[in-house]
Coordinates of C-alpha atoms in Angstrom, one line a residue:
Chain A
X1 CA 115.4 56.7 111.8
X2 CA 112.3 58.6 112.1
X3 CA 112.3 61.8 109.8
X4 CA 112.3 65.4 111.3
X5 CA 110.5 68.5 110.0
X6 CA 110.4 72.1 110.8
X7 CA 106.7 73.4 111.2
X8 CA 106.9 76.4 113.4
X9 CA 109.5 79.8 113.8
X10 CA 109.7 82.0 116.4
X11 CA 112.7 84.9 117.2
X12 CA 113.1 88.1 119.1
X13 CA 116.0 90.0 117.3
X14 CA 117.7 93.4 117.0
X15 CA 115.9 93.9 113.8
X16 CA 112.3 93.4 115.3
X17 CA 109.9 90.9 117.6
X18 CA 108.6 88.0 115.6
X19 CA 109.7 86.2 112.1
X20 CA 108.6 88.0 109.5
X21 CA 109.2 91.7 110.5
X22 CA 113.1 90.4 111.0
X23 CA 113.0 88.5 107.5
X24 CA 111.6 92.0 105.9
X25 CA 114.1 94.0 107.6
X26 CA 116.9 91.8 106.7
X27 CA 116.0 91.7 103.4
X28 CA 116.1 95.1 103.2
X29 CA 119.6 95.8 104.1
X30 CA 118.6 97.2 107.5
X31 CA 121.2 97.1 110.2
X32 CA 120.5 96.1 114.2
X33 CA 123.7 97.3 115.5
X34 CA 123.2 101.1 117.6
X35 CA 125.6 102.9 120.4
X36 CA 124.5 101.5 123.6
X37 CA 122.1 103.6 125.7
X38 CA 121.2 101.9 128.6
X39 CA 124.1 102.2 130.3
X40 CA 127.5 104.0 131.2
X41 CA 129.9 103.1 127.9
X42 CA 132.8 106.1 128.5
X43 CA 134.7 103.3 130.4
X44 CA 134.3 100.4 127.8
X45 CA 136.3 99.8 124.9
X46 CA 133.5 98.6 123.1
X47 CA 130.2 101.2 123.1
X48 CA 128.4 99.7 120.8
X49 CA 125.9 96.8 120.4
X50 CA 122.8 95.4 118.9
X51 CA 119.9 95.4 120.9
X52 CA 116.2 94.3 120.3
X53 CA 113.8 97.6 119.5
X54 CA 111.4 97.4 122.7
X55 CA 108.2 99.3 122.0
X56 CA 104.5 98.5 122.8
X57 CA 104.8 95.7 120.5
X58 CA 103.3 97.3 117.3
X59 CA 106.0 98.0 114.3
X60 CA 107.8 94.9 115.2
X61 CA 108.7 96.0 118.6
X62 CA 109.5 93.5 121.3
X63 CA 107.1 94.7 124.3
X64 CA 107.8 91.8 127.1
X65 CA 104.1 92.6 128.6
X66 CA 103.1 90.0 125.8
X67 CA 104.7 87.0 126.6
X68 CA 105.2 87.0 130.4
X69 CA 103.3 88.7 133.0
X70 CA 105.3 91.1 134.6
X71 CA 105.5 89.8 138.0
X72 CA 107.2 86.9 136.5
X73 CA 109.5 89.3 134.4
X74 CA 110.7 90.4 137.7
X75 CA 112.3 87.0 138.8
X76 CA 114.1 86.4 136.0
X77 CA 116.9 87.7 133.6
X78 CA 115.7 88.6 130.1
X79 CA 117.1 85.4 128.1
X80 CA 114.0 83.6 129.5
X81 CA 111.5 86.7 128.8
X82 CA 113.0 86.4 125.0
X83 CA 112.8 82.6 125.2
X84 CA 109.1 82.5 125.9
X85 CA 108.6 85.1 123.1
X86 CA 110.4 83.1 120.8
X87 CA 109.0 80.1 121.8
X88 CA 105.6 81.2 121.9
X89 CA 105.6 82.3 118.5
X90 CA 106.4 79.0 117.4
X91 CA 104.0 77.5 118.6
X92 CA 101.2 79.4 117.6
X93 CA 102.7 79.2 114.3
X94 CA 103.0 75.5 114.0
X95 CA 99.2 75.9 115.1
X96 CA 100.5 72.7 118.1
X97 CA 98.7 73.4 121.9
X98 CA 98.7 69.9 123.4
X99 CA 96.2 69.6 125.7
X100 CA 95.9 66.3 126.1
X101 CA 97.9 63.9 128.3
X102 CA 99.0 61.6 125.9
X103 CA 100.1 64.9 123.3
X104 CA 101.8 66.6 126.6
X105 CA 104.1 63.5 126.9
X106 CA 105.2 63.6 123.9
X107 CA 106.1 67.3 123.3
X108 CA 109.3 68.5 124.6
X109 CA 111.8 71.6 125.0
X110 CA 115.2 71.9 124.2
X111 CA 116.4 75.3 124.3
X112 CA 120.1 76.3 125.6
X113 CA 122.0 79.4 126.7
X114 CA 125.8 80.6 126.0
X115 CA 125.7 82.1 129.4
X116 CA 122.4 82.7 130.6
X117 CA 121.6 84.7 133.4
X118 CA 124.8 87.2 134.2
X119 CA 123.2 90.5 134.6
X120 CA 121.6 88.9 137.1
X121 CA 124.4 87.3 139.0
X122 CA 126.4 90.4 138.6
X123 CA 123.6 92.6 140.0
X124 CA 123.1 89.8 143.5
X125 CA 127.0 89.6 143.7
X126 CA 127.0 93.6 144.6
X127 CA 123.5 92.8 146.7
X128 CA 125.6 90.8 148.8
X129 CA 128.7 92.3 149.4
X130 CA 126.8 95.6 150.0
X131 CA 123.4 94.2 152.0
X132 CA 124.5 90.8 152.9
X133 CA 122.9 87.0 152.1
X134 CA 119.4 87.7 153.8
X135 CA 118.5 89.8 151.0
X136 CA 119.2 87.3 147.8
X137 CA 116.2 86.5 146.6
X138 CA 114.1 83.1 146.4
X139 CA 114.0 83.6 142.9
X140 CA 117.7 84.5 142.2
X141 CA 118.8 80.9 141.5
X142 CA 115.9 79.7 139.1
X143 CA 115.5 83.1 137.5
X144 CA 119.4 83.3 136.2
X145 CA 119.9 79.2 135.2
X146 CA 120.1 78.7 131.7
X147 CA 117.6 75.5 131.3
X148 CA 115.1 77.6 133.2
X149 CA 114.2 79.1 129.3
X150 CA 113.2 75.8 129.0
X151 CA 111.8 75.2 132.2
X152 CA 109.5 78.4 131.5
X153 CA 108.2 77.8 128.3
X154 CA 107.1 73.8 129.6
X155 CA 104.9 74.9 131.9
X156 CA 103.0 77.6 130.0
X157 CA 102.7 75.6 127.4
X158 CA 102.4 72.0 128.7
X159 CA 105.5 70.4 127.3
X160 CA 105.7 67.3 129.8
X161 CA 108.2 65.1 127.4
X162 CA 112.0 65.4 127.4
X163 CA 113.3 68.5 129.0
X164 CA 116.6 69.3 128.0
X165 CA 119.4 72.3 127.3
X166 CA 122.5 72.7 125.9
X167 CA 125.3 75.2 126.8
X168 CA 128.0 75.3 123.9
X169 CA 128.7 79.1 123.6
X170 CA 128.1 80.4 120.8
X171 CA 127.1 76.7 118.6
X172 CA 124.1 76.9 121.6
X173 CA 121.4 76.8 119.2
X174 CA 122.7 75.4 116.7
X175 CA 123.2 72.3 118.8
X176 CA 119.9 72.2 120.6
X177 CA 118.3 72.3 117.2
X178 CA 120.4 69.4 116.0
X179 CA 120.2 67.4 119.8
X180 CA 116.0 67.6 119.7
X181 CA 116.0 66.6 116.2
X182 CA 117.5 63.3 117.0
X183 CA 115.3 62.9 120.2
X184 CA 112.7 62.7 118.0
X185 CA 114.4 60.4 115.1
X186 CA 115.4 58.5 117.7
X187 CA 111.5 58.2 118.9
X188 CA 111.9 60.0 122.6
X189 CA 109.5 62.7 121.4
X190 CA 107.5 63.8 118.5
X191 CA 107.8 67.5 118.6
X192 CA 110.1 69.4 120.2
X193 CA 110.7 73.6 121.3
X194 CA 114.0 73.8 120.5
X195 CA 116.7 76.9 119.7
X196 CA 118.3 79.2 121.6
X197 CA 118.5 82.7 123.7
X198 CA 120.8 84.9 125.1
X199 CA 121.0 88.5 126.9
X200 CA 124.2 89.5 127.0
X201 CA 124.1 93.7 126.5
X202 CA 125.5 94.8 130.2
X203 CA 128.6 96.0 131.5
X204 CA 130.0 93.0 132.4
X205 CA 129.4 90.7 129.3
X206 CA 130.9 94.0 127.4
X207 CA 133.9 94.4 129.3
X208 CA 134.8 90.5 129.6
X209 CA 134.7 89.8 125.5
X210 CA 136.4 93.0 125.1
X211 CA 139.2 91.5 127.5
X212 CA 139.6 88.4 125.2
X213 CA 139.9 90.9 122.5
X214 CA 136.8 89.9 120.2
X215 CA 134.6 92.6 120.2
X216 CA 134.5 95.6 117.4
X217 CA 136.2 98.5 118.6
X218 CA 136.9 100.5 115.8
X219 CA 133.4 102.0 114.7
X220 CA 132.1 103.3 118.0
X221 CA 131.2 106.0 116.2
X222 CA 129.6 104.2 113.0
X223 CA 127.5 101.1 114.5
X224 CA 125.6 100.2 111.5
X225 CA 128.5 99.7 109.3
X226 CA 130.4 98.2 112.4
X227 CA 129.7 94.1 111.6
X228 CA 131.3 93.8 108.1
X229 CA 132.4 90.0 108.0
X230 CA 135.2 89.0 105.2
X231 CA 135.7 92.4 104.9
X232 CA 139.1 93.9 105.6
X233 CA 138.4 96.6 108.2
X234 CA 136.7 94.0 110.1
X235 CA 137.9 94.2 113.4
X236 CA 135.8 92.4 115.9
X237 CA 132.1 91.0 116.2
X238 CA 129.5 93.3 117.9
X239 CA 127.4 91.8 120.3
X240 CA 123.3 91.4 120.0
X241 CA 120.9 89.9 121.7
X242 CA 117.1 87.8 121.2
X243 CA 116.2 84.0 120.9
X244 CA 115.3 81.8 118.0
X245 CA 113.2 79.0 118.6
X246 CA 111.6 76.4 115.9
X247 CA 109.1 73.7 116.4
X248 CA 110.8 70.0 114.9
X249 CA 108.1 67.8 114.6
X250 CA 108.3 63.4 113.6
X251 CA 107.1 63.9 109.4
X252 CA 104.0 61.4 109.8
X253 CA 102.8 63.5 113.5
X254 CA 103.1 66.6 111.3
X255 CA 101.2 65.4 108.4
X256 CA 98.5 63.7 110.1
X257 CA 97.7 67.1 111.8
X258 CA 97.9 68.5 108.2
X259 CA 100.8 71.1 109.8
X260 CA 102.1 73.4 107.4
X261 CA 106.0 72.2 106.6
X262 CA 108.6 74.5 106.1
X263 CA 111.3 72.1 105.5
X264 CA 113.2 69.0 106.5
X265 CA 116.6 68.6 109.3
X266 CA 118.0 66.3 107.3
X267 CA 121.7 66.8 108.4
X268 CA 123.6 67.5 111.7
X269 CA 127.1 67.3 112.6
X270 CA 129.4 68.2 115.9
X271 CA 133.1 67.8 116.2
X272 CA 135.8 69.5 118.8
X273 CA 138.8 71.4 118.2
X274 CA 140.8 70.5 120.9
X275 CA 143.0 73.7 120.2
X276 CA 142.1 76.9 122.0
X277 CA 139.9 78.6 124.1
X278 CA 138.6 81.2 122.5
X279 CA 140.6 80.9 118.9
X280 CA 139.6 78.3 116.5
X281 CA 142.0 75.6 114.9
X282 CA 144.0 77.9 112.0
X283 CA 143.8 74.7 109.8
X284 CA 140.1 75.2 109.9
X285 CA 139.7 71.1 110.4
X286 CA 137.1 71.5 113.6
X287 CA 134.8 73.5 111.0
X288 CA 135.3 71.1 108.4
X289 CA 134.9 68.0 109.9
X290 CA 131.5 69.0 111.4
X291 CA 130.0 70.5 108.2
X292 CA 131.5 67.1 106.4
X293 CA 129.5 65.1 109.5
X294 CA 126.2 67.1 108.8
X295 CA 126.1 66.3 104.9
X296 CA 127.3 62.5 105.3
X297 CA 124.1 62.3 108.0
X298 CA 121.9 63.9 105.2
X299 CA 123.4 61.4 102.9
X300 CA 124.6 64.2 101.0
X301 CA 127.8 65.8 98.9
X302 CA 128.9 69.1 98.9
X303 CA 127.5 69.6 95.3
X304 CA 123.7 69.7 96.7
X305 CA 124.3 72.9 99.3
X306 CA 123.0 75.7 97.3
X307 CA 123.3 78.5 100.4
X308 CA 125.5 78.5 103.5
X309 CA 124.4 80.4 106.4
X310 CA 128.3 80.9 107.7
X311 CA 129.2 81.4 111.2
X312 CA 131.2 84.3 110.1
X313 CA 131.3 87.0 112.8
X314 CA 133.4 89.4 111.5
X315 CA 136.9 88.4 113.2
X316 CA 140.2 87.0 112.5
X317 CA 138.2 83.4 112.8
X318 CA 136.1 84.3 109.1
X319 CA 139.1 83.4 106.6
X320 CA 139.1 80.3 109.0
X321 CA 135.3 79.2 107.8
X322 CA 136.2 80.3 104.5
X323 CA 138.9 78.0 104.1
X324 CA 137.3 75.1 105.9
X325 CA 134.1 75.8 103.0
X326 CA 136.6 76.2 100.1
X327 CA 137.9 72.6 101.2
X328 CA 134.8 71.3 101.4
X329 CA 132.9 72.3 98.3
X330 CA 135.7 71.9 96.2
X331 CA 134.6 72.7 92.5
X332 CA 130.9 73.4 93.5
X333 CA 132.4 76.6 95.2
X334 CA 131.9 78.8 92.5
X335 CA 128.1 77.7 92.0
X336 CA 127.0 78.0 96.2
X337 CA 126.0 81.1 98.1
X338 CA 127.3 82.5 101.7
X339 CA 126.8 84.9 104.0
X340 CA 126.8 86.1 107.1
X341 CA 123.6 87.9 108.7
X342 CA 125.4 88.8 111.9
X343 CA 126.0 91.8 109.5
X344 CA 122.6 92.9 110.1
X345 CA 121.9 91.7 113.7
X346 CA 125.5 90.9 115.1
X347 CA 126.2 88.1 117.2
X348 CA 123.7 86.8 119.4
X349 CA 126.0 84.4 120.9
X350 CA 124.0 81.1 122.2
X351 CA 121.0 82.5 120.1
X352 CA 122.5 82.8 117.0
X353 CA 123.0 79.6 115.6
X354 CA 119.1 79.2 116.0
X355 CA 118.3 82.4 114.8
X356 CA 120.5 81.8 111.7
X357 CA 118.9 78.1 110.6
X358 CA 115.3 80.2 110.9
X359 CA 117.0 82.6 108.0
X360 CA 118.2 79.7 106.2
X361 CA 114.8 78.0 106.3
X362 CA 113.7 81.0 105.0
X363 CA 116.1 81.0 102.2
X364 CA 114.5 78.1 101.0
X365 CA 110.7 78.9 101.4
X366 CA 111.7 82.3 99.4
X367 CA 114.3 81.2 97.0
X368 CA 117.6 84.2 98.3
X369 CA 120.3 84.4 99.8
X370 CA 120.1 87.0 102.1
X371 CA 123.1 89.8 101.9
X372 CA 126.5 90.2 103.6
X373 CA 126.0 94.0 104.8
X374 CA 129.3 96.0 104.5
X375 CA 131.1 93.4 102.7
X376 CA 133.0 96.6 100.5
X377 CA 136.5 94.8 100.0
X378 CA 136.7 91.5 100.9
X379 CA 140.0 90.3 102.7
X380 CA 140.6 87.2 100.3
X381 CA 139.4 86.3 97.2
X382 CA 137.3 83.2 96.8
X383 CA 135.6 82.0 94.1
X384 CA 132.3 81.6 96.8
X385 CA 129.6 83.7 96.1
X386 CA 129.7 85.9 99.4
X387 CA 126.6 88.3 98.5
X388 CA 128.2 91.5 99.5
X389 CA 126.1 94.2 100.0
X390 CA 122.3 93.1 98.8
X391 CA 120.0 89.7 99.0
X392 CA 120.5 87.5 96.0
X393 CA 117.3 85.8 94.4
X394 CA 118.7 81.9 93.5
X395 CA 117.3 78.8 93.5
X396 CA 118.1 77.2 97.2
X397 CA 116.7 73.4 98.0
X398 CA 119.1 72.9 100.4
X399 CA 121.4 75.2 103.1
X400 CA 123.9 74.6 105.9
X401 CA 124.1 76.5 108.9
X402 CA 127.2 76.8 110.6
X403 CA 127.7 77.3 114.3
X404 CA 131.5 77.5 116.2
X405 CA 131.8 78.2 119.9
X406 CA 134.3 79.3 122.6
X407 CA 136.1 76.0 123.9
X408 CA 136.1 74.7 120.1
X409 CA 132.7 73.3 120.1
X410 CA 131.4 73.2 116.2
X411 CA 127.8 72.4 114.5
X412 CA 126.5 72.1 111.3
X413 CA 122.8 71.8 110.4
X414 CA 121.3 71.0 107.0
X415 CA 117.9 72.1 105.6
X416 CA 116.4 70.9 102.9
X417 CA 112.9 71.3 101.3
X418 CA 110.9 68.8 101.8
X419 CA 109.7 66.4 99.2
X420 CA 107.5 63.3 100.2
Chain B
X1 CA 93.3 100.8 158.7
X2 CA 96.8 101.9 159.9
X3 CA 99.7 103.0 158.0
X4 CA 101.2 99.5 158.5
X5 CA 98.2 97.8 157.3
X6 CA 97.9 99.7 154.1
X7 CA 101.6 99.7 153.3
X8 CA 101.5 95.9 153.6
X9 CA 98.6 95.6 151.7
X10 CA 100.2 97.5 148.7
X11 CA 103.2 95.6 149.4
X12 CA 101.5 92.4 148.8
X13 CA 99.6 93.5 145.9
X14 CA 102.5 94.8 143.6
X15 CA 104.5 91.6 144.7
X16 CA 101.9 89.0 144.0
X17 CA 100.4 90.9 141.0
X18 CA 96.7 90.6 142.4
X19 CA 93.7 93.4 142.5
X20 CA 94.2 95.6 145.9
X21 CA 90.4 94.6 146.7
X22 CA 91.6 91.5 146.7
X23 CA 94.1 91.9 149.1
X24 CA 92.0 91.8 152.5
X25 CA 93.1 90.7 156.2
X26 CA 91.9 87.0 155.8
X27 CA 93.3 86.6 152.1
X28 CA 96.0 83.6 153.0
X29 CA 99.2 84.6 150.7
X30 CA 99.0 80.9 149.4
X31 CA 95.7 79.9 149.3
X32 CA 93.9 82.8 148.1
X33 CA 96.5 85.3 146.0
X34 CA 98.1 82.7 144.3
X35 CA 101.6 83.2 145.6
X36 CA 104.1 79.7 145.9
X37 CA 106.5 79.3 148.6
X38 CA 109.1 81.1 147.0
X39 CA 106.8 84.1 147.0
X40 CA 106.4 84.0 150.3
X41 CA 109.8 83.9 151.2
X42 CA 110.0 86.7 148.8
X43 CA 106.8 88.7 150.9
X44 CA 108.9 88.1 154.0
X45 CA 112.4 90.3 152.2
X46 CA 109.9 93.0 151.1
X47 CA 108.3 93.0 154.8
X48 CA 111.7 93.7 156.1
X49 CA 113.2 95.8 153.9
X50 CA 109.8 98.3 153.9
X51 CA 109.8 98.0 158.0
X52 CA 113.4 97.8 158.7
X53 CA 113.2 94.8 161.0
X54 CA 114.1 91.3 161.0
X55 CA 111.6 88.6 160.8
X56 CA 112.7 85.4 161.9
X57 CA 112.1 82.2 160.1
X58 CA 110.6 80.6 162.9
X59 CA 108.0 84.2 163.0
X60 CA 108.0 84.1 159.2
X61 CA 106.4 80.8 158.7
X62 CA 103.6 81.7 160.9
X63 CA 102.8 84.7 158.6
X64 CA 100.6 83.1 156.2
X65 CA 97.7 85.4 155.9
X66 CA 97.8 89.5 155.0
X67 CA 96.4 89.7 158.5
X68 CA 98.9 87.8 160.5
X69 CA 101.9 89.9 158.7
X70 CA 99.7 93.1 159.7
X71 CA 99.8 92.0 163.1
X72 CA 103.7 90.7 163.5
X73 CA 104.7 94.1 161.9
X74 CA 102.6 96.9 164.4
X75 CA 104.1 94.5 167.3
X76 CA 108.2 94.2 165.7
X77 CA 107.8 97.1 163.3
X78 CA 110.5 100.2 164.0

């Protein structure tokens, strides 16, 4: 099979618009997580969330102006708005503009959605019931359907090969990242757009995850310290919002450009529950069996992960993951690193797996771990290096990224730095 | 111009997202502002909602330029 590398990041998130300002910020220690302000919250049991800074674009604010005119904006939900930043980001940074036919062909996008457009859909179901059907828009249907991220981004940026998305909850991104990879080991493309992107912040996303009981409701009234995962006051995860999106490219395409590589996919892995809606298998054997899947691919053992980017979202489900990664590492627990950024941005749902293996890439290019925020008193002990509280400079050559969803959908991706 | 020709030419102009000097009685929705079917169908929502009347879509497909909207609207306008 064809090898797969990672030449271009691009993400929206609640710490800031583009790559780096997030990496800074969540380096730092910063927290994305405020009390929502954008609408009524008295009724919700949940009031808080973490939302992209929007601005004019400069200090790392997400100003949508720049990456879709705003008579486009209008037809569509905000997933695809963030899609196209993230996506357009990428791009420019893998430096990769086909213009030609034969380039077009061969590019692709891959980018999924937990639940796509349902601001949207909320706002045209009261439209209808009030107004009636003659005033539903044209643009209703394409501007709420989740592979219309990926329809977007193909036709500003010429992306004429295999057009694709993936709907897996919250293992979204994790999966499309892992799905285009093999398109293009596989030979059905040479580079691919792939990740992930989610709005979720309204009134109906809020109140239906607070019905199933996931959501943080316990620090309405102290956001930033309100994602704490392994921690024992954890109660819930707190939703966020953005897209992640990385350009995979074939190894000899990229180095025949002379494309800067961050590193290699070198592992991927899926497997099912077949448990529980919402809850994950207690015996942790969905998790394990997909991270075991993603190192056999990579052809390697447990021994070789130096940082896990865990799924982690600060719910019953974390002791879950720890277990499944105790199992798995065995005696190389005490020498790996894990944490959980959804301390810093939350849980961006179909975006965060994509989001998280840009952070773990990053790991690698900068040699740390970065931090599990409010991590004060963990739940369990394990001998896992959980870096509570601040980043941890280590040597990292190779990270896993976890991803479980709703419906008991698992991935695992694994980075590694790439060496001819 | 009349009220109803100036309304629909600011009409057409925020939805389409073209210069207002663009937007003159001969400027075909299609052909000349850039708009795709969907934004027409789109046009023909805003037409009724700003002039409280129904247009057909019989009428509607025979609206293609600023002009011919102009003209449907001071004859079916409230």
């Amino acid at each position: 099979m064809r090898r797969v590398v990672v030449t271009g990041l691009g993400m929206v998130t609640p710490l800031a618009c583009g790559v780096e300002p997030t990496w800074r910020r969540l380096l730092a220690g910063e927290s994305g997580v405020k009390t929502i302000s954008h609408f009524e919250v008295s009724d919700l049991a949940c009031k808080i969330a973490a939302n992209i800074p929007r601005g004019d674009g400069s200090d790392g604010t997400y100003n949508p102006d720049q990456w879709m005119e705003p008579k486009e904006q209008r037809k569509v939900d905000e997933f695809i708005v963030f899609a196209m930043a993230a996506a357009t980001q990428a791009l420019d940074d893998a430096g990769w503009h086909p213009t030609s036919y034969e380039d077009q062909i061969t590019s692709g996008v891959l980018i999924g959605s937990g639940i796509g457009g349902i601001e949207g859909i909320a706002d045209a179901s009261l439209l209808l019931k009030d107004r009636g059907p003659r005033r539903i828009s044209p643009f209703f249907i394409p501007g709420r359907l989740i592979n219309l991220a990926g329809g977007y981004v193909s036709i500003a940026h010429g992306l004429k090969g295999p057009n694709h998305a993936v709907v897996t909850a919250c293992s979204t991104g994790a999966h499309a990242i892992g799905d285009a990879g093999r398109l293009i080991a596989l030979g059905d493309a040479d580079v691919m757009v792939a990740g992930g992107t989610e709005s979720p912040i309204n009134r109906l996303a809020i109140a239906g995850f607070a019905a199933c009981k996931a959501l943080c409701t316990a620090f309405n009234e102290d956001p930033t310290h309100a994602s704490r995962p392994y921690d024992k006051d954890r109660d819930g995860f707190v939703m966020g919002e953005g897209a992640g999106v990385v350009v995979l490219e074939e190894l000899e395409h990229a180095k025949a450009r002379g494309a800067k590589i961050y590193a290699e996919l070198v592992g991927y892995g899926l497997s099912g529950d077949a448990f529980h809606i919402t809850a994950p298998s207690m015996d942790g054997d969905g998790a394990y069996r997909c991270m075991s899947a993603a190192l056999k691919r990579a052809g390697m053992t447990a021994d070789d992960v130096d940082y896990i980017n865990a799924h982690g979202t600060s719910t019953m489900a974390d002791e879950i993951e720890l277990k499944a990664v105790e199992r798995l590492l065995g005696n190389a627990a005490a020498k790996t690193a894990m944490s959980s950024t959804k301390s810093s941005i939350g849980h961006l749902l179909g975006a965060a797996g994509s989001v998280e293996a840009i952070f773990s890439i990053l790991a690698i290019r900068d040699q740390i771990a970065p931090a599990t925020l409010n991590l004060d008193n963990p739940s369990v002990e394990t001998p896992i290096d959980l870096v509570p509280l601040t980043p941890k400079p280590r040597k990292i050559d190779a990270v896993l990224s976890n991803s479980f969803g709703f419906g008991g959908t698992n991935a695992s991706l694994v980075f590694r730095r790439y060496a001819a | 111009m009349s009220d109803i020709a100036e309304r629909v030419k600011k009409i057409v102009a925020e939805h389409l997202g073209v210069e207002p000097e663009k937007v003159t009685e001969s400027a075909s929705f299609i052909d000349d502002l850039g708009a795709d079917s969907l934004d027409t169908v789109e046009l023909v929502m805003a037409f009724e909602e700003a002039f409280n009347c129904e247009i057909p879509d019989d009428a509607a497909e025979t609206i293609l330029t600023v002009g011919d909207a102009i003209k449907f609207l001071e004859k079916n306008a409230a």
